[in-house]
Amino acid sequence: MKEKLIEALQAVKQKTPLVHAITNVVTVNDCANSLLAIGASPAMCEAVDEVFEFSQIASSLYLNFGTFTQEQEMAVYLATRGADLKGIPVILDPVACGAIPRKKVTIERLRHFGRFTVIKGNLGEIKALAGLEARVRGVDSLDEGKDGLEACQSLARAYGCVVAATGKVDIITDGKNSCFIENGTEMLTRITGAGCMAGALVAGFCGAYEDAFWATAAALMTMSLAGELAQETSGGGLPGTFRAHLIDQISLVDGELMEKRGRAQWL
């Protein structure tokens, strides 16, 4: 199974996918740099009079609801419609949808403009979208992972897409096939933007590799492996130093590293 993950990684490094990102102001630079590090080309385009046309020439569209303004709301409708017309993958990162009802309303409206290829969030966000009780604090999930797979499968079937829940163990499913990524480090929770960077990487991989299930799994393994290596090379204890090393390590993840250190299970 790791062969598929390695294929997806090699594809994103070789094809330089153009990722159209409408993301939040807190982590926009981190998302752009993580995409550059893996070999993708980021375009942080959110002007309302540009996004419809631009989404149609991109390799994938990444929608992040972290600091969601009214201007961004109009932009995501237009960009999603443009991407849908051309069959371009749309990756949704529904940040804080469990805490802010407006975001869930917007997501439901978005479904009239196009379909999602992947929904990537923490477990609290995934449960909230699936209509289940979720424990959240702002953008953070307080869920411990109970019933995580069932929640992801339920949402994947309801939306007809791949769903990924990040946490101590990342869960990826298309409703039938499921994958668990067991790499990672607690240090990823001590910096701002790790989840957004992971979402951006999913968009990069989906823009280069046709199978969204394997592309998503490969992207999340890449992020988790980079986190492990960044902790090792930074001395392990300081978030600022860790953050500085993380982008470097994303660029260094390769097929050999995935083969040797990647830990995953499949159902």
GROMACS .gro file of C-alpha atoms in nm:
model
  267
    1MET     CA    1   0.000   0.000   0.000
    2LYS     CA    2   0.287   0.238   0.064
    3GLU     CA    3   0.361   0.228  -0.307
    4LYS     CA    4   0.053   0.443  -0.368
    5LEU     CA    5   0.166   0.697  -0.109
    6ILE     CA    6   0.510   0.716  -0.266
    7GLU     CA    7   0.357   0.752  -0.615
    8ALA     CA    8   0.152   1.049  -0.494
    9LEU     CA    9   0.456   1.212  -0.333
   10GLN     CA   10   0.661   1.170  -0.647
   11ALA     CA   11   0.377   1.313  -0.858
   12VAL     CA   12   0.353   1.636  -0.658
   13LYS     CA   13   0.731   1.684  -0.674
   14GLN     CA   14   0.740   1.622  -1.049
   15LYS     CA   15   0.428   1.804  -1.171
   16THR     CA   16   0.444   2.135  -0.976
   17PRO     CA   17   0.066   2.162  -0.932
   18LEU     CA   18  -0.080   2.513  -0.916
   19VAL     CA   19  -0.279   2.539  -0.593
   20HIS     CA   20  -0.539   2.814  -0.570
   21ALA     CA   21  -0.575   2.890  -0.198
   22ILE     CA   22  -0.835   3.101  -0.023
   23THR     CA   23  -0.716   3.073   0.332
   24ASN     CA   24  -0.694   3.257   0.662
   25VAL     CA   25  -0.474   3.554   0.743
   26VAL     CA   26  -0.308   3.384   1.039
   27THR     CA   27  -0.147   3.105   0.836
   28VAL     CA   28  -0.146   3.217   0.473
   29ASN     CA   29   0.235   3.243   0.463
   30ASP     CA   30   0.279   2.902   0.626
   31CYS     CA   31   0.045   2.743   0.372
   32ALA     CA   32   0.230   2.903   0.081
   33ASN     CA   33   0.571   2.797   0.211
   34SER     CA   34   0.463   2.440   0.284
   35LEU     CA   35   0.335   2.409  -0.073
   36LEU     CA   36   0.659   2.548  -0.213
   37ALA     CA   37   0.857   2.309   0.007
   38ILE     CA   38   0.681   2.001  -0.134
   39GLY     CA   39   0.718   2.121  -0.493
   40ALA     CA   40   0.379   2.280  -0.560
   41SER     CA   41   0.308   2.635  -0.677
   42PRO     CA   42   0.081   2.834  -0.440
   43ALA     CA   43  -0.145   3.120  -0.551
   44MET     CA   44  -0.318   3.297  -0.262
   45CYS     CA   45  -0.584   3.452  -0.484
   46GLU     CA   46  -0.907   3.567  -0.318
   47ALA     CA   47  -1.013   3.885  -0.500
   48VAL     CA   48  -1.379   3.847  -0.589
   49ASP     CA   49  -1.328   3.974  -0.943
   50GLU     CA   50  -1.048   3.720  -1.009
   51VAL     CA   51  -1.129   3.390  -0.838
   52PHE     CA   52  -1.386   3.251  -1.081
   53GLU     CA   53  -1.146   3.261  -1.376
   54PHE     CA   54  -0.839   3.170  -1.175
   55SER     CA   55  -0.992   2.860  -1.019
   56GLN     CA   56  -1.044   2.720  -1.369
   57ILE     CA   57  -0.673   2.724  -1.453
   58ALA     CA   58  -0.552   2.587  -1.118
   59SER     CA   59  -0.465   2.225  -1.046
   60SER     CA   60  -0.667   2.231  -0.723
   61LEU     CA   61  -0.860   2.469  -0.499
   62TYR     CA   62  -0.800   2.494  -0.122
   63LEU     CA   63  -1.070   2.659   0.091
   64ASN     CA   64  -0.979   2.736   0.454
   65PHE     CA   65  -1.242   2.893   0.680
   66GLY     CA   66  -1.009   3.003   0.961
   67THR     CA   67  -1.069   3.380   0.950
   68PHE     CA   68  -1.371   3.381   0.725
   69THR     CA   69  -1.473   3.728   0.604
   70GLN     CA   70  -1.776   3.830   0.399
   71GLU     CA   71  -1.545   3.900   0.105
   72GLN     CA   72  -1.400   3.549   0.132
   73GLU     CA   73  -1.749   3.402   0.149
   74MET     CA   74  -1.835   3.547  -0.191
   75ALA     CA   75  -1.494   3.441  -0.324
   76VAL     CA   76  -1.537   3.077  -0.222
   77TYR     CA   77  -1.876   3.056  -0.394
   78LEU     CA   78  -1.729   3.186  -0.719
   79ALA     CA   79  -1.408   2.982  -0.698
   80THR     CA   80  -1.594   2.661  -0.616
   81ARG     CA   81  -1.823   2.712  -0.912
   82GLY     CA   82  -1.530   2.777  -1.144
   83ALA     CA   83  -1.341   2.471  -1.023
   84ASP     CA   84  -1.651   2.253  -1.056
   85LEU     CA   85  -1.701   2.357  -1.417
   86LYS     CA   86  -1.352   2.229  -1.502
   87GLY     CA   87  -1.352   1.922  -1.277
   88ILE     CA   88  -1.075   2.063  -1.056
   89PRO     CA   89  -1.035   1.910  -0.707
   90VAL     CA   90  -1.177   2.120  -0.423
   91ILE     CA   91  -1.035   2.070  -0.073
   92LEU     CA   92  -1.237   2.211   0.217
   93ASP     CA   93  -1.080   2.290   0.555
   94PRO     CA   94  -1.385   2.379   0.771
   95VAL     CA   95  -1.192   2.549   1.051
   96ALA     CA   96  -1.404   2.611   1.364
   97CYS     CA   97  -1.729   2.500   1.198
   98GLY     CA   98  -1.821   2.328   1.522
   99ALA     CA   99  -1.799   2.655   1.715
  100ILE     CA  100  -1.938   2.908   1.463
  101PRO     CA  101  -2.277   2.811   1.311
  102ARG     CA  102  -2.239   3.053   1.016
  103LYS     CA  103  -1.961   2.838   0.875
  104LYS     CA  104  -2.179   2.527   0.861
  105VAL     CA  105  -2.447   2.730   0.683
  106THR     CA  106  -2.191   2.848   0.428
  107ILE     CA  107  -2.070   2.494   0.368
  108GLU     CA  108  -2.424   2.377   0.296
  109ARG     CA  109  -2.469   2.665   0.051
  110LEU     CA  110  -2.138   2.581  -0.116
  111ARG     CA  111  -2.273   2.240  -0.210
  112HIS     CA  112  -2.502   2.415  -0.459
  113PHE     CA  113  -2.196   2.560  -0.638
  114GLY     CA  114  -1.988   2.243  -0.666
  115ARG     CA  115  -1.875   1.927  -0.492
  116PHE     CA  116  -1.590   1.876  -0.249
  117THR     CA  117  -1.315   1.631  -0.333
  118VAL     CA  118  -1.174   1.620   0.021
  119ILE     CA  119  -1.291   1.756   0.356
  120LYS     CA  120  -0.996   1.782   0.596
  121GLY     CA  121  -1.044   1.894   0.955
  122ASN     CA  122  -0.986   1.799   1.315
  123LEU     CA  123  -1.221   1.543   1.465
  124GLY     CA  124  -1.441   1.805   1.629
  125GLU     CA  125  -1.497   1.977   1.295
  126ILE     CA  126  -1.569   1.649   1.119
  127LYS     CA  127  -1.820   1.543   1.384
  128ALA     CA  128  -1.991   1.883   1.368
  129LEU     CA  129  -2.035   1.855   0.990
  130ALA     CA  130  -2.158   1.499   1.028
  131GLY     CA  131  -2.430   1.619   1.264
  132LEU     CA  132  -2.277   1.453   1.569
  133GLU     CA  133  -2.200   1.600   1.909
  134ALA     CA  134  -1.852   1.751   1.905
  135ARG     CA  135  -1.632   1.888   2.180
  136VAL     CA  136  -1.448   2.196   2.055
  137ARG     CA  137  -1.272   2.506   2.188
  138GLY     CA  138  -1.255   2.764   1.911
  139VAL     CA  139  -1.048   2.611   1.632
  140ASP     CA  140  -0.930   2.321   1.851
  141SER     CA  141  -1.090   1.982   1.894
  142LEU     CA  142  -1.127   1.838   2.244
  143ASP     CA  143  -1.248   1.503   2.115
  144GLU     CA  144  -1.031   1.206   2.208
  145GLY     CA  145  -1.097   1.003   1.896
  146LYS     CA  146  -1.389   0.785   2.009
  147ASP     CA  147  -1.612   0.698   1.714
  148GLY     CA  148  -1.374   0.891   1.488
  149LEU     CA  149  -1.381   0.645   1.201
  150GLU     CA  150  -1.759   0.618   1.209
  151ALA     CA  151  -1.793   0.998   1.199
  152CYS     CA  152  -1.554   1.025   0.904
  153GLN     CA  153  -1.727   0.745   0.715
  154SER     CA  154  -2.068   0.900   0.776
  155LEU     CA  155  -1.956   1.237   0.643
  156ALA     CA  156  -1.776   1.080   0.345
  157ARG     CA  157  -2.093   0.899   0.242
  158ALA     CA  158  -2.313   1.203   0.295
  159TYR     CA  159  -2.092   1.432   0.087
  160GLY     CA  160  -1.960   1.174  -0.159
  161CYS     CA  161  -1.597   1.266  -0.097
  162VAL     CA  162  -1.282   1.173   0.091
  163VAL     CA  163  -1.281   1.281   0.456
  164ALA     CA  164  -0.971   1.321   0.672
  165ALA     CA  165  -0.963   1.388   1.047
  166THR     CA  166  -0.626   1.491   1.186
  167GLY     CA  167  -0.516   1.409   1.540
  168LYS     CA  168  -0.282   1.175   1.726
  169VAL     CA  169  -0.377   0.926   1.456
  170ASP     CA  170  -0.496   1.073   1.126
  171ILE     CA  171  -0.804   0.906   0.976
  172ILE     CA  172  -0.867   0.907   0.601
  173THR     CA  173  -1.169   0.743   0.441
  174ASP     CA  174  -1.384   0.753   0.129
  175GLY     CA  175  -1.666   0.576   0.310
  176LYS     CA  176  -1.545   0.231   0.210
  177ASN     CA  177  -1.166   0.228   0.223
  178SER     CA  178  -0.994   0.371   0.529
  179CYS     CA  179  -0.638   0.454   0.628
  180PHE     CA  180  -0.480   0.547   0.961
  181ILE     CA  181  -0.156   0.749   0.968
  182GLU     CA  182   0.027   0.687   1.295
  183ASN     CA  183   0.324   0.920   1.249
  184GLY     CA  184   0.343   1.265   1.407
  185THR     CA  185   0.443   1.456   1.717
  186GLU     CA  186   0.271   1.661   1.988
  187MET     CA  187   0.489   1.955   1.880
  188LEU     CA  188   0.256   2.006   1.584
  189THR     CA  189  -0.009   2.119   1.833
  190ARG     CA  190   0.222   2.381   1.986
  191ILE     CA  191   0.250   2.603   1.680
  192THR     CA  192  -0.010   2.797   1.484
  193GLY     CA  193  -0.085   2.670   1.138
  194ALA     CA  194   0.007   2.302   1.137
  195GLY     CA  195  -0.347   2.198   1.047
  196CYS     CA  196  -0.371   2.461   0.774
  197MET     CA  197  -0.036   2.351   0.633
  198ALA     CA  198  -0.160   1.992   0.627
  199GLY     CA  199  -0.473   2.103   0.442
  200ALA     CA  200  -0.268   2.296   0.190
  201LEU     CA  201  -0.051   1.989   0.131
  202VAL     CA  202  -0.364   1.781   0.070
  203ALA     CA  203  -0.460   2.031  -0.200
  204GLY     CA  204  -0.112   2.010  -0.351
  205PHE     CA  205  -0.117   1.631  -0.363
  206CYS     CA  206  -0.471   1.619  -0.503
  207GLY     CA  207  -0.366   1.862  -0.775
  208ALA     CA  208  -0.097   1.621  -0.889
  209TYR     CA  209  -0.240   1.275  -0.820
  210GLU     CA  210  -0.581   1.170  -0.945
  211ASP     CA  211  -0.678   0.932  -0.664
  212ALA     CA  212  -0.785   1.168  -0.383
  213PHE     CA  213  -0.786   0.895  -0.117
  214TRP     CA  214  -0.420   0.808  -0.166
  215ALA     CA  215  -0.322   1.170  -0.230
  216THR     CA  216  -0.474   1.273   0.102
  217ALA     CA  217  -0.307   0.989   0.292
  218ALA     CA  218   0.029   1.073   0.134
  219ALA     CA  219  -0.005   1.442   0.219
  220LEU     CA  220  -0.086   1.374   0.584
  221MET     CA  221   0.196   1.122   0.615
  222THR     CA  222   0.432   1.381   0.466
  223MET     CA  223   0.325   1.639   0.724
  224SER     CA  224   0.351   1.392   1.012
  225LEU     CA  225   0.695   1.268   0.907
  226ALA     CA  226   0.816   1.626   0.866
  227GLY     CA  227   0.694   1.698   1.219
  228GLU     CA  228   0.887   1.405   1.360
  229LEU     CA  229   1.206   1.509   1.182
  230ALA     CA  230   1.165   1.873   1.282
  231GLN     CA  231   1.137   1.773   1.645
  232GLU     CA  232   1.451   1.563   1.619
  233THR     CA  233   1.659   1.826   1.441
  234SER     CA  234   1.539   2.119   1.656
  235GLY     CA  235   1.616   1.954   1.987
  236GLY     CA  236   1.255   1.867   2.051
  237GLY     CA  237   1.136   2.118   2.305
  238LEU     CA  238   1.097   2.472   2.171
  239PRO     CA  239   0.806   2.559   1.942
  240GLY     CA  240   0.978   2.850   1.768
  241THR     CA  241   1.278   2.641   1.673
  242PHE     CA  242   1.054   2.352   1.575
  243ARG     CA  243   0.850   2.578   1.348
  244ALA     CA  244   1.163   2.699   1.171
  245HIS     CA  245   1.269   2.343   1.099
  246LEU     CA  246   0.928   2.219   0.986
  247ILE     CA  247   0.930   2.374   0.638
  248ASP     CA  248   1.280   2.239   0.574
  249GLN     CA  249   1.174   1.890   0.669
  250ILE     CA  250   0.864   1.900   0.446
  251SER     CA  251   1.100   1.958   0.154
  252LEU     CA  252   1.315   1.661   0.256
  253VAL     CA  253   1.042   1.396   0.283
  254ASP     CA  254   1.091   1.144   0.002
  255GLY     CA  255   0.987   0.795  -0.096
  256GLU     CA  256   1.270   0.629   0.089
  257LEU     CA  257   1.175   0.804   0.413
  258MET     CA  258   0.810   0.707   0.368
  259GLU     CA  259   0.912   0.346   0.315
  260LYS     CA  260   1.139   0.334   0.621
  261ARG     CA  261   0.952   0.545   0.874
  262GLY     CA  262   0.593   0.571   0.755
  263ARG     CA  263   0.346   0.401   0.987
  264ALA     CA  264   0.001   0.333   0.847
  265GLN     CA  265  -0.280   0.083   0.867
  266TRP     CA  266  -0.554   0.017   0.611
  267LEU     CA  267  -0.907  -0.116   0.632
   0.00000   0.00000   0.00000
